Structures are given as C-alpha cells and as structure tokens.
mmCIF file of C-alpha atoms and ligand atoms in Angstrom:
data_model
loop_
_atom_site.group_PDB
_atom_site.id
_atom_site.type_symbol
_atom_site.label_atom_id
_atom_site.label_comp_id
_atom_site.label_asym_id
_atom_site.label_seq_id
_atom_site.Cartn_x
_atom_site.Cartn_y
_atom_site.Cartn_z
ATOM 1 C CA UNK V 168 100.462 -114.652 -94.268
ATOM 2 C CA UNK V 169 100.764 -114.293 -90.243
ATOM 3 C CA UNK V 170 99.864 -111.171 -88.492
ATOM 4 C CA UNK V 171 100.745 -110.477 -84.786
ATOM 5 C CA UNK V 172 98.518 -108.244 -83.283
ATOM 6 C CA UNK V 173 100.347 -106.005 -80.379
ATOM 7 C CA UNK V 174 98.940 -103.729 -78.107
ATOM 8 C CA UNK V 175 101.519 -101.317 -76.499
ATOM 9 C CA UNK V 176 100.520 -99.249 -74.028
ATOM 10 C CA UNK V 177 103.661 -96.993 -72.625
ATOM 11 C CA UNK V 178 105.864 -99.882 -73.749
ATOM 12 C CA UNK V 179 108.903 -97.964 -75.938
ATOM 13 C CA UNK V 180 111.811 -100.358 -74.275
ATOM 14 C CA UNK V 181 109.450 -103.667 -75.275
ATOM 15 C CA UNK V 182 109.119 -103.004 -79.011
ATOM 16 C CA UNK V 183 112.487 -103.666 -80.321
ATOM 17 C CA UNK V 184 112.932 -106.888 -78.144
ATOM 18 C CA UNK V 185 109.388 -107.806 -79.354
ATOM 19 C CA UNK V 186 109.925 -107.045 -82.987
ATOM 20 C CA UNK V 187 113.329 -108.897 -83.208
ATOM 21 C CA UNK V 188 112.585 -111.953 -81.449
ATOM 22 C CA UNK V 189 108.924 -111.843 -82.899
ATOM 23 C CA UNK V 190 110.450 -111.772 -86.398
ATOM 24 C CA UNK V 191 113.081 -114.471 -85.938
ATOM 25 C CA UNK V 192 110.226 -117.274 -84.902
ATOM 26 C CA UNK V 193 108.211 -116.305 -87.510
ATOM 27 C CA UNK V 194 110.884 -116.271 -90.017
ATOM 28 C CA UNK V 195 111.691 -119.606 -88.990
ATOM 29 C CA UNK V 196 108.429 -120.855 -89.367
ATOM 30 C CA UNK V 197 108.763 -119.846 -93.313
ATOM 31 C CA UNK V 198 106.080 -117.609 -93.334
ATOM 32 C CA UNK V 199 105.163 -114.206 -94.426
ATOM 33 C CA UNK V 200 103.906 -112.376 -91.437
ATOM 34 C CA UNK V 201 103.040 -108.707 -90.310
ATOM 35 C CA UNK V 202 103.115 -107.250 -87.152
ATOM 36 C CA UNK V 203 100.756 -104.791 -86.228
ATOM 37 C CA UNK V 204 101.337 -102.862 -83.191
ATOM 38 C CA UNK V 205 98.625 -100.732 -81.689
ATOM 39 C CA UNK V 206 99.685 -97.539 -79.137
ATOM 40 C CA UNK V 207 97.158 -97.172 -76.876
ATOM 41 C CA UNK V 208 97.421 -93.916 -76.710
ATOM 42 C CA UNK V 209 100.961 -93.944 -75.195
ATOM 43 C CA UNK V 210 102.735 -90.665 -74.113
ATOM 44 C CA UNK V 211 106.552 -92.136 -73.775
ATOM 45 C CA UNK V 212 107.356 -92.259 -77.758
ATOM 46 C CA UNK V 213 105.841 -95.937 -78.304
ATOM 47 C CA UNK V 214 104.598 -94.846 -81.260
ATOM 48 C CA UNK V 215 107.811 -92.895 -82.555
ATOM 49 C CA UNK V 216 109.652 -96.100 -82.061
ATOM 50 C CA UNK V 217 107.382 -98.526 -83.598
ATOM 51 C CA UNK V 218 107.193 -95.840 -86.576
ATOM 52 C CA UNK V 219 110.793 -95.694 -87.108
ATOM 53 C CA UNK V 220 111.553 -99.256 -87.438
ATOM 54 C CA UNK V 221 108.582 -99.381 -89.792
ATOM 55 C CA UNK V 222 110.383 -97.052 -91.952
ATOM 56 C CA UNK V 223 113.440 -99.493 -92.493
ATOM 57 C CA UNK V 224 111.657 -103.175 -91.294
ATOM 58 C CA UNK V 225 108.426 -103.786 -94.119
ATOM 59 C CA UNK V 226 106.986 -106.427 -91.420
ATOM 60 C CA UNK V 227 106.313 -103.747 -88.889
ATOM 61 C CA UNK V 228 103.136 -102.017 -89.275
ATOM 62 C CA UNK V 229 101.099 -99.840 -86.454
ATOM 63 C CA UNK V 230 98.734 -97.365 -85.339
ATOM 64 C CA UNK V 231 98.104 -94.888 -82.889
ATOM 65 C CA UNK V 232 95.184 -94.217 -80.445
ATOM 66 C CA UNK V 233 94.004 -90.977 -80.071
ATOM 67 C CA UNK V 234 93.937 -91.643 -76.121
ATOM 68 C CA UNK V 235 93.860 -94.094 -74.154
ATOM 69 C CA UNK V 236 91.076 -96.416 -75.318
ATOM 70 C CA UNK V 237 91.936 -99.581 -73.220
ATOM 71 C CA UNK V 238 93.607 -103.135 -74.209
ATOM 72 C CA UNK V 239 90.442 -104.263 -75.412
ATOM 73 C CA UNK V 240 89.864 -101.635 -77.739
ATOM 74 C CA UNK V 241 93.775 -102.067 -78.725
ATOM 75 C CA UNK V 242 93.371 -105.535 -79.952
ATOM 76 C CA UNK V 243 89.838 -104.972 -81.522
ATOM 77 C CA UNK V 244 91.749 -102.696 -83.561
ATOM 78 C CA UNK V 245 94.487 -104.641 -84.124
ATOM 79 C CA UNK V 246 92.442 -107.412 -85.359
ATOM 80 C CA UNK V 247 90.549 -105.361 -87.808
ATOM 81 C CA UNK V 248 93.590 -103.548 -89.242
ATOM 82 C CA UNK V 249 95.445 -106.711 -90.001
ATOM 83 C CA UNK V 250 94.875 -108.385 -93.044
ATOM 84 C CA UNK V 251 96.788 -112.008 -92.669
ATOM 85 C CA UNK V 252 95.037 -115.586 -93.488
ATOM 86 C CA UNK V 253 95.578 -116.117 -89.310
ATOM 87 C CA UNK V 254 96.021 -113.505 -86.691
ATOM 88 C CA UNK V 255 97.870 -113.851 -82.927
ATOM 89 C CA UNK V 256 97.266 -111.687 -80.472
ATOM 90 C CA UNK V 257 99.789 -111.274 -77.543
ATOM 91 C CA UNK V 258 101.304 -108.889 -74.883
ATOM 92 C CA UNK V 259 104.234 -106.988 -75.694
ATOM 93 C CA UNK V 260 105.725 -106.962 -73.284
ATOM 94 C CA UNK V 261 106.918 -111.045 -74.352
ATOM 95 C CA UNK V 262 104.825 -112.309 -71.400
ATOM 96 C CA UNK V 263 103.363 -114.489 -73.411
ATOM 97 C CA UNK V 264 106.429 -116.470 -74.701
ATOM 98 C CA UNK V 265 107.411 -116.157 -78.469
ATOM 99 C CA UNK V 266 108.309 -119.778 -77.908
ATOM 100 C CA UNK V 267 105.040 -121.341 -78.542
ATOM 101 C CA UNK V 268 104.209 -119.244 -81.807
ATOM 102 C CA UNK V 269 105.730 -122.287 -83.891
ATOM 103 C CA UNK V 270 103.520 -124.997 -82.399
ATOM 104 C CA UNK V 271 100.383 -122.496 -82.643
ATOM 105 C CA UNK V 272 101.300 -122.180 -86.326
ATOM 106 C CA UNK V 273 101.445 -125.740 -86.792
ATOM 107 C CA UNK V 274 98.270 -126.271 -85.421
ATOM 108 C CA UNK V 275 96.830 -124.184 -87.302
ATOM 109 C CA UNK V 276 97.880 -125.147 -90.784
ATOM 110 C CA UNK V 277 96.661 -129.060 -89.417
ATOM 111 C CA UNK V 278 93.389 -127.247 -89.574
ATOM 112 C CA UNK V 279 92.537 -125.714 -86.287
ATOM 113 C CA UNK V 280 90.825 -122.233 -86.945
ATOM 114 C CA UNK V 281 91.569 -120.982 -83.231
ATOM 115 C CA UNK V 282 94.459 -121.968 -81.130
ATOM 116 C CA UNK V 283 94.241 -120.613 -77.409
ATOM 117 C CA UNK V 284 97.103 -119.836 -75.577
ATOM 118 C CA UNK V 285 96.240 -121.619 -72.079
ATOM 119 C CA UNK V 286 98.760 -120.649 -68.759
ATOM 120 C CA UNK V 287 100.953 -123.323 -67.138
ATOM 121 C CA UNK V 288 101.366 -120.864 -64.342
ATOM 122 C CA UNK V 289 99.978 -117.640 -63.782
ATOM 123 C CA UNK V 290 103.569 -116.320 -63.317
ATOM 124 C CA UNK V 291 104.527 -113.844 -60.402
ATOM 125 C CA UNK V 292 101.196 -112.085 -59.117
ATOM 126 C CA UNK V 293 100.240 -110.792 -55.584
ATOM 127 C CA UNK V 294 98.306 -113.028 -53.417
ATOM 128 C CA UNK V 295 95.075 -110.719 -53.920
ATOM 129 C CA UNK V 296 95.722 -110.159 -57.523
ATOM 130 C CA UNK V 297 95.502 -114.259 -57.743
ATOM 131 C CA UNK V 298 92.571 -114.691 -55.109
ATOM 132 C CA UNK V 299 90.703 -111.867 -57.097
ATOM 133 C CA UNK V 300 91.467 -113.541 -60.525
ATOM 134 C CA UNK V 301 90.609 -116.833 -59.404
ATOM 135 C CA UNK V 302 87.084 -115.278 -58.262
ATOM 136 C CA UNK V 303 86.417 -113.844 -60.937
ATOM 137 C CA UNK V 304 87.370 -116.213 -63.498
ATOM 138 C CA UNK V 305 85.245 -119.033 -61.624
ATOM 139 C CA UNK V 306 82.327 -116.695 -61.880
ATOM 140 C CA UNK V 307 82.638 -116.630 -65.645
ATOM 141 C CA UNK V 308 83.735 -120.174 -65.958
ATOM 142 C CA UNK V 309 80.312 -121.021 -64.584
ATOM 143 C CA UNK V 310 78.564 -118.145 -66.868
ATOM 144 C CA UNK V 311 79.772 -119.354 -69.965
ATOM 145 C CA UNK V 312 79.880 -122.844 -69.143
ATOM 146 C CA UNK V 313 84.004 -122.996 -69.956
ATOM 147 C CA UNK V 314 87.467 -123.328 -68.094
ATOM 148 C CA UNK V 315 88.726 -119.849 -68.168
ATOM 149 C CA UNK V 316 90.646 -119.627 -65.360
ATOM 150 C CA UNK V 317 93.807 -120.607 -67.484
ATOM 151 C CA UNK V 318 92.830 -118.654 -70.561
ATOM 152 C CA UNK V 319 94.498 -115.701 -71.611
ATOM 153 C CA UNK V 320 94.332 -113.034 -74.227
ATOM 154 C CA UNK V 321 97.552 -114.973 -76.233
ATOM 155 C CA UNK V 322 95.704 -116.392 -79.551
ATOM 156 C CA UNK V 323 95.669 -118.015 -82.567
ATOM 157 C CA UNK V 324 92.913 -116.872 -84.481
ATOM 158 C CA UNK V 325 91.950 -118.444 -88.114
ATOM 159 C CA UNK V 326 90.416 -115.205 -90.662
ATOM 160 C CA UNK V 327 87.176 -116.935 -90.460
ATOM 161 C CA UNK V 328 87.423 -116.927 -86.730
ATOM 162 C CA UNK V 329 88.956 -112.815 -86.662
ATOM 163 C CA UNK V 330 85.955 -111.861 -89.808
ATOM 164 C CA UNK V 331 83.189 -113.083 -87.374
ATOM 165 C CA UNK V 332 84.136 -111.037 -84.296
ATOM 166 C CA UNK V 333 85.068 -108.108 -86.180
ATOM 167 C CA UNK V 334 80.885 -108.750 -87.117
ATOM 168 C CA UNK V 335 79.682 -108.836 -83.814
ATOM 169 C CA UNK V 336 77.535 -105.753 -83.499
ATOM 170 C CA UNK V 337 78.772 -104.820 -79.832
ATOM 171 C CA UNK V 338 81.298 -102.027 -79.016
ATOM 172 C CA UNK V 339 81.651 -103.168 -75.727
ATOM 173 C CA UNK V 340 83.717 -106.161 -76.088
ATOM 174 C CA UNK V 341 85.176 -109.223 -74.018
ATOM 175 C CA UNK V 342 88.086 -110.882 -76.285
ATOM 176 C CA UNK V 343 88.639 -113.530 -74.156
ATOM 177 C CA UNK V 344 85.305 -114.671 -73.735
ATOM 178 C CA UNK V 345 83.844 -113.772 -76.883
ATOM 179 C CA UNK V 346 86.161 -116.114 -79.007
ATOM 180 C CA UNK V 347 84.583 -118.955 -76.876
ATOM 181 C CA UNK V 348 81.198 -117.507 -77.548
ATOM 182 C CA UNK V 349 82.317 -117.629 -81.721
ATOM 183 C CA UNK V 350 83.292 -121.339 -81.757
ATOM 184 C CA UNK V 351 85.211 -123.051 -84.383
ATOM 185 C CA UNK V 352 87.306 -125.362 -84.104
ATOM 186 C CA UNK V 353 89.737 -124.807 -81.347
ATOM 187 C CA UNK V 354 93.340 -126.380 -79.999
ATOM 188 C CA UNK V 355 95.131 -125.342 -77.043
ATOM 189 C CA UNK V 356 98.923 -124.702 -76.820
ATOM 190 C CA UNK V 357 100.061 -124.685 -73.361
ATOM 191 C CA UNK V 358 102.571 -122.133 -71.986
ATOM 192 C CA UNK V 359 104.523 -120.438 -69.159
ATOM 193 C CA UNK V 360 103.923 -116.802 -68.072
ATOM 194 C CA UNK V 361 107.066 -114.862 -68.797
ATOM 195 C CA UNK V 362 108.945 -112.243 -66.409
ATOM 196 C CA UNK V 363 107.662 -108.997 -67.878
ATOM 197 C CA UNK V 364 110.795 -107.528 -70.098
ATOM 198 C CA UNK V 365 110.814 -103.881 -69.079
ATOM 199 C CA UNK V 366 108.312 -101.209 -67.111
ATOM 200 C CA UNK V 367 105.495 -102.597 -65.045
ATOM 201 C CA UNK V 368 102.247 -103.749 -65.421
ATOM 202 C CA UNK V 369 99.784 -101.356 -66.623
ATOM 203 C CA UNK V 370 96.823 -102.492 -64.507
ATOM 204 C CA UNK V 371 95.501 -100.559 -61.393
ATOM 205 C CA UNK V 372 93.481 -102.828 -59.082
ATOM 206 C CA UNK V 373 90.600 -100.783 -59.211
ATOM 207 C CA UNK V 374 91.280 -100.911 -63.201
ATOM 208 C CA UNK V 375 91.282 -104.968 -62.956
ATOM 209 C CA UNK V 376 87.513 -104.930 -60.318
ATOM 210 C CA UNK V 377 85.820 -102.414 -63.096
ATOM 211 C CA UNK V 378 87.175 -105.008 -66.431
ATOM 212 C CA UNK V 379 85.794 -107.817 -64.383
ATOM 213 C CA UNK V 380 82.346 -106.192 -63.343
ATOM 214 C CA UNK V 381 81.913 -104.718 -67.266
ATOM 215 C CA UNK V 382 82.623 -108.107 -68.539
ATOM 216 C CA UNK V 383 80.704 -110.045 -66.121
ATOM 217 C CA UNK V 384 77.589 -107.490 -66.968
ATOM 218 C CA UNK V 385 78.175 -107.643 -70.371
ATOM 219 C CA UNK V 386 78.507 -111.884 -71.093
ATOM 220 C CA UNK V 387 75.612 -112.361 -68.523
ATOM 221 C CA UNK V 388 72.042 -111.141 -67.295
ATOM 222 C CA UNK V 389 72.589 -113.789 -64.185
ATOM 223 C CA UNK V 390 72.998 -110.945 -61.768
ATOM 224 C CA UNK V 391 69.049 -109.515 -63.159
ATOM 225 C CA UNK V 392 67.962 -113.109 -63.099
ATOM 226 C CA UNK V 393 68.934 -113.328 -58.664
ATOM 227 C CA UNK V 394 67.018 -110.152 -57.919
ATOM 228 C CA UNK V 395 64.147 -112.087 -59.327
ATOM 229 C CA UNK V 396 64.843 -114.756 -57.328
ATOM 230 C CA UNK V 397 65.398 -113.281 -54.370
ATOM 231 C CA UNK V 398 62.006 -110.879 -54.824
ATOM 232 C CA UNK V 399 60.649 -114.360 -54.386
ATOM 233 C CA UNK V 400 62.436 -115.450 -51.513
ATOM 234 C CA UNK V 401 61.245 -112.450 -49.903
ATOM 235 C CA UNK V 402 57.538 -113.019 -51.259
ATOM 236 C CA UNK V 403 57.638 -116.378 -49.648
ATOM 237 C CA UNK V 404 59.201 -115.484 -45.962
ATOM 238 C CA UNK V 405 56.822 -112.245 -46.158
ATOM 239 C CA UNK V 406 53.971 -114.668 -46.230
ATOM 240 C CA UNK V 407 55.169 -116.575 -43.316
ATOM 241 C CA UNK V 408 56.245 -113.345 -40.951
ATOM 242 C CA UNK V 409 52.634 -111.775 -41.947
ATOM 243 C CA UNK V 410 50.483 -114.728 -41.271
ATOM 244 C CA UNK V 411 52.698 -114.873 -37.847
ATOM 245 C CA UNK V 412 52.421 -111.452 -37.082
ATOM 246 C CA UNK V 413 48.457 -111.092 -37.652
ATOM 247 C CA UNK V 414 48.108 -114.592 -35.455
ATOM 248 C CA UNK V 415 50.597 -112.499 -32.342
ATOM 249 C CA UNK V 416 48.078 -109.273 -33.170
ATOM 250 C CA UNK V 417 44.683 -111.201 -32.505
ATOM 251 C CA UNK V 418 45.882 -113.030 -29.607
ATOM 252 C CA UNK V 419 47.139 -109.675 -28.412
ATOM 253 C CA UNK V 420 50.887 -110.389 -28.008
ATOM 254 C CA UNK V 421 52.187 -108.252 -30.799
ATOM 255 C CA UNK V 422 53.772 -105.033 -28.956
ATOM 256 C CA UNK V 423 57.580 -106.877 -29.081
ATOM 257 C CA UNK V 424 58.136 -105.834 -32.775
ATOM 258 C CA UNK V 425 60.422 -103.422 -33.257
ATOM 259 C CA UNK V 426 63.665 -105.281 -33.703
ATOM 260 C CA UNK V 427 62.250 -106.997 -36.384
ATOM 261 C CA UNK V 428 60.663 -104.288 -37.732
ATOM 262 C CA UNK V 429 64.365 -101.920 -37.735
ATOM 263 C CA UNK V 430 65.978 -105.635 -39.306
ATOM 264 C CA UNK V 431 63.365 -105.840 -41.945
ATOM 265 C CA UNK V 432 63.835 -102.537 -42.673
ATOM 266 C CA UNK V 433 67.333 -102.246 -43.143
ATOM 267 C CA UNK V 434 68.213 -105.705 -44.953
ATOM 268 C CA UNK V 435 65.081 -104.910 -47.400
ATOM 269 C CA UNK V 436 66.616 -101.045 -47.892
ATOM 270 C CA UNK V 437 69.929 -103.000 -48.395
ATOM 271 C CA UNK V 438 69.121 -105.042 -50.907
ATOM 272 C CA UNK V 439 66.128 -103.430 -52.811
ATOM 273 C CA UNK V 440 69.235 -100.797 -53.532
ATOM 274 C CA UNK V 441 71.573 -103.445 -54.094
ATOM 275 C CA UNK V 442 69.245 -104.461 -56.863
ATOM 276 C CA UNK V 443 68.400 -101.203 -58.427
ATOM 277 C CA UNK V 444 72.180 -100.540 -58.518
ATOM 278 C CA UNK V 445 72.578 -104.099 -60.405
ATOM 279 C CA UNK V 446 69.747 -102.921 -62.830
ATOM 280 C CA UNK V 447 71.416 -99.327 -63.145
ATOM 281 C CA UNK V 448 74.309 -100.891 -64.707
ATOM 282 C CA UNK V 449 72.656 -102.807 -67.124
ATOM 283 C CA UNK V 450 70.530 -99.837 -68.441
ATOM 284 C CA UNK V 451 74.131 -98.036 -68.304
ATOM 285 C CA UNK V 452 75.822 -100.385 -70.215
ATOM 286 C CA UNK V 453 72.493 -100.172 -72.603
ATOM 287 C CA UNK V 454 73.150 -96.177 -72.754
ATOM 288 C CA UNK V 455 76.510 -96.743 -73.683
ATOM 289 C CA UNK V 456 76.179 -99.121 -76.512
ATOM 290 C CA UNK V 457 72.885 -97.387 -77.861
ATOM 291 C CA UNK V 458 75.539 -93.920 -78.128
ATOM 292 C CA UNK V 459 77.167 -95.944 -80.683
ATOM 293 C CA UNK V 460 80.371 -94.175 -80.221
ATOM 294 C CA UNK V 461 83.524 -96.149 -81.966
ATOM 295 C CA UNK V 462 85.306 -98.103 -79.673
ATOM 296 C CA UNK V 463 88.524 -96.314 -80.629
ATOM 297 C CA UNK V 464 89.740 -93.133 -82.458
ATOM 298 C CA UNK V 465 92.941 -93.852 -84.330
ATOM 299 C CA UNK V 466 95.366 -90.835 -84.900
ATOM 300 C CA UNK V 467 97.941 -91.696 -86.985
ATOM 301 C CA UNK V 468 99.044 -95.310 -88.779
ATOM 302 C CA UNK V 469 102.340 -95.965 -90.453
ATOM 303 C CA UNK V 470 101.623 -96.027 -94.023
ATOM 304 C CA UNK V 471 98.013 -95.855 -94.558
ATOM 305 C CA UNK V 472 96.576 -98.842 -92.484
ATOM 306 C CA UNK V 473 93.197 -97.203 -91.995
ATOM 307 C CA UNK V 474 91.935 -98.173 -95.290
ATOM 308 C CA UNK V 475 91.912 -102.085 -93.866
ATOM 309 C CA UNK V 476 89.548 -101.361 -91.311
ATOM 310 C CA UNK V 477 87.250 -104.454 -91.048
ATOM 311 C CA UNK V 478 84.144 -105.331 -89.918
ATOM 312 C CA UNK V 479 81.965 -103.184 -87.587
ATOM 313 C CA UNK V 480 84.831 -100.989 -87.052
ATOM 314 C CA UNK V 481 85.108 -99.517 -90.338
HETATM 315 N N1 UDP S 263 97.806 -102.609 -72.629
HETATM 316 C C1 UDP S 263 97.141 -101.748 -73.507
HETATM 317 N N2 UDP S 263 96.302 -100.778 -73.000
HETATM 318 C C2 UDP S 263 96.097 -100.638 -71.642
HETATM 319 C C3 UDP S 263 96.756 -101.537 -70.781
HETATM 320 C C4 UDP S 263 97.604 -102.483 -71.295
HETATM 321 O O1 UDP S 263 97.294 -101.848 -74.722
HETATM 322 O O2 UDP S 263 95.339 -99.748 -71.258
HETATM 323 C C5 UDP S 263 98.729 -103.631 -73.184
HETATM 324 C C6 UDP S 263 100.132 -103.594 -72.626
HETATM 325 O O3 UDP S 263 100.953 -102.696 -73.318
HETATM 326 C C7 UDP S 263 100.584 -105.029 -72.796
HETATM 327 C C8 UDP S 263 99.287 -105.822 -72.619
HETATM 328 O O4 UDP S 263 98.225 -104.888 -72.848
HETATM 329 O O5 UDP S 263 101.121 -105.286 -74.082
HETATM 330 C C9 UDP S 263 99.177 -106.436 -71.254
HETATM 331 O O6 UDP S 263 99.314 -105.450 -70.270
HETATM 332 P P1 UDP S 263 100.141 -105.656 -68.934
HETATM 333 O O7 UDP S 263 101.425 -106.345 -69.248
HETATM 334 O O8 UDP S 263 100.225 -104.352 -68.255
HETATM 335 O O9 UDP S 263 99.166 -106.626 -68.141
HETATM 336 P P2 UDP S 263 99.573 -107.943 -67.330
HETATM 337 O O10 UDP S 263 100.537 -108.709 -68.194
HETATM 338 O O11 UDP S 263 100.183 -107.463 -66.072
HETATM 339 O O12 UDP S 263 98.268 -108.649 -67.158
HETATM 340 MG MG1 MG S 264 102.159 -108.140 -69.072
#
C-alpha cells in the first residue's frame, strides 16, 4: 500500500482537486493507497471538508492540529500516522505535480527506498524570495555536503526510510535535510513547479528567514565553530597592535590613539555580541528540545488514526 502524506494549512478549495486527481494516478498505478491529510490547524473548514469526503471516499484519511504547529510538524505527523509499505509527501496545493507519482512508484518497486522529488524550475517566485533561497540553500549545500538547492519537500519515502526518522530523537526537525542525513538508497525524479491551484502561499518572509536560521542552527554547529576562529584571529592581530603600541609608548609617540582605540572598541563590542547572540540560540534551541514538548497536539482524526502513531511521536 501507498500513502500520500498532505499537509493543508487553510487549503479547503485544494482538497477536492487534490483528492480526485491524487486518487486517479494512484489508481492507475494499481495500487492500494491512503491519503492522509494533516490540517495544520486551519480555521477555513479544511478539516470539515477533508472529513466529509472521508465519510463517503475509504482512501481519505486525516487529522487535525490543535493550532497551528507548522509544515514541519504537519508532515512529521503525517508520516507517523500513515501506515503504507512507502509514503509521499507533497504540497496540496498540486505544486508538486501528481504527474510524476507514477515514475516515483516505479522506482521504488525497482528497489529504491527514497525517491526525491528534485525542481526543474523553481516556478514563479519574487526576485528576493529566489536570491534568499538560493543563499540559503548554498549555505546548507556546503553544511551537509549535498545539492539542495533543487530539493524539495515532494518524496518518496520507503517504510524503512519513514521508521528511521520517525526514530530520530529530535523534536525539532528539518525534513528535507534530515532524509539526506538517513541515507538509503536514493533516486531522483525530476519535475516542474506547478501554478499554485487556489489561495496563496502560506509563507511570510520573515516566516521563510526564521525556518532557514532554525534549520541552519539545528543541522550545523559551523556558526559556534567561526567565533572560535575568529577569537583567534583577534588573538593573533591583538599580538601585533600590542607589541606596536608598547614599541610607539617607549619611543614616546603613542598620544595619536584614539581612533583606533573608538574602532577597536566598537568592531570588538560588535562582534563579541554577535557571538554571544550565535551561542544564545544554540543554548535556546537546547532549552527547547530539553522541554520535550510534542511537536504537535492533534485534535481530532477521522476514524481513529491516533492509535498509528509511530515512532518518537507516539
Ligand atoms: N503548510 C502547512 N503549514 C503551514 C504552512 C504551510 O501545512 O504552516 C502546507 C500548505 O498547506 C501546503 C504546503 O505546506 O500544502 C506548502 O505551503 P505553501 O504552498 O504555502 O508554500 P510554497 O509552495 O509557497 O513554498
Ligand atoms: Mg505551494
């Protein structure tokens, strides 16, 4: 059996496009499947509609947030709740085209345990929204030593695959790059960004800076690593500026300081908070994972899904 894991956040006119054209690939791939949408704490009637077509449509399972818990938290839950021998995750909103579910399928039944969904074309964005992504996904790239710039959240993911990151003991999770982190044996299906169906994108920018800073923080201790490196820099250049300033003292020459002395000041200010900020966050993140609060507080599920909670999120 298939499942397709959906988050739906405030996406009532997607779910009946998304559950008929979701069903008639799958169907045609002669395969039992499940769809498993997860409202992310909607307030249009998401839920309501993806609970009345469960009543009449078997395939169509969900649950509901209690709030708003985020997308990753969605398809965390998603994956956990589902119970088929592979699980896809993707938008639905049908950005991510149903079109390539057949060839994912195929791969996987030739024996690949993840299939990634990797972007042709990062579809219609905003000239910041693409500088900002391409930024941030080169950071990563370079983190995690793989191509991400063309990854996306649309997978293929084998139950082996889905069992061990519903094991992973974090609560603050990074799908994307965490089922690189996993391994197994992966194949990539290549696709175009679709127009978005109805409604508009639910990311803020600020939303979009604070994913990328929690993720970069919480797949890397590079940023901890540079303020040791520059503490050095400093070390060295403070040796150099003393051993210069004593010489200017003992010949007598030394009065001419103070713009140095205002420049230290302020770029060593600058950057010593720079650096205590950068360590803040990581004893944040720390705090927040040590709290050990669930990553997500379901409310309701149409007929009772709870009971297939996986994993660390049982
Ligand atoms: N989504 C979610 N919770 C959120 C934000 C988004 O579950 O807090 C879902 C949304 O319903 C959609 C998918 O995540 O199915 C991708 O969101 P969106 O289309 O807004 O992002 P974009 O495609 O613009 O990157
Ligand atoms: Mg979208």
């Amino acid at each position: 059996m298939i499942s397709v894991v959906l988050p739906a956040y405030n996406e009532s006119d997607n779910i009946e496009p998304a559950v008929s054209e979701i069903s008639k690939a799958l169907t045609d791939c002669s395969e039992d499947y499940e769809l498993v949408f997860i409202s992310d704490g909607s307030t249009d009637g998401t839920y309501e509609k993806i609970k009345k077509i469960s009543e009449t449509d078997q395939h169509v399972k969900g649950a509901e947030f209690s709030r708003n818990f985020g997308k990753e938290a969605a398809i965390f839950a998603g994956l956990s709740l589902s119970s088929g021998d592979a699980v896809i995750v993707m938008d639905c909103d049908l950005q991510h085209p149903v079109s390539a579910l057949p060839e994912m399928i195929d791969k996987w039944r030739k024996g690949a345990e993840i299939v990634e969904g990797i972007k042709n074309s990062r579809g219609r964005e905003s000239i910041f929204h693409k500088m900002s992504a391409g930024i941030f996904y080169g950071i990563m790239s370079r983190l995690i030593k793989i191509d991400m710039g063309s990854s996306s959240d649309f997978k293929l993911l084998d139950r082996k695959a889905v069992d061990a990151l519903l094991e992973l003991p974090e609560s603050n999770t990074f799908f994307r790059a965490l089922s690189f982190w996993i391994g197994f044996r992966s194949e990539k299906v290549y696709y175009d960004v679709e127009e978005r169906r109805s409604g508009s994108s639910k990311w803020s920018t600020r939303g979009l800076i604070n994913y990328a800073i929690s993720n970069a923080t919480s797949f890397s201790t590079l940023p901890l690593k540079l303020i040791t490196t520059m503490g050095w820099i400093f070390i060295v250049f403070s040796v150099v500026l003393g051993i210069q300033t004593l010489i200017r003292f003992f010949m007598g020459t030394a009065a001419d300081g103070f713009t140095t002395v205002i420049l230290l000041l302020l770029i060593i200010g600058g950057l010593l908070m720079l650096s205590m900020g950068i360590a803040g966050h990581y004893i944040a993140r720390i705090y927040e994972e040590v709290k050990g609060r669930p990553r997500f507080i379901i409310r309701d599920t149409t007929d009772d899904l709870v009971g297939n909670l996986k994993g660390q999120w049982k």
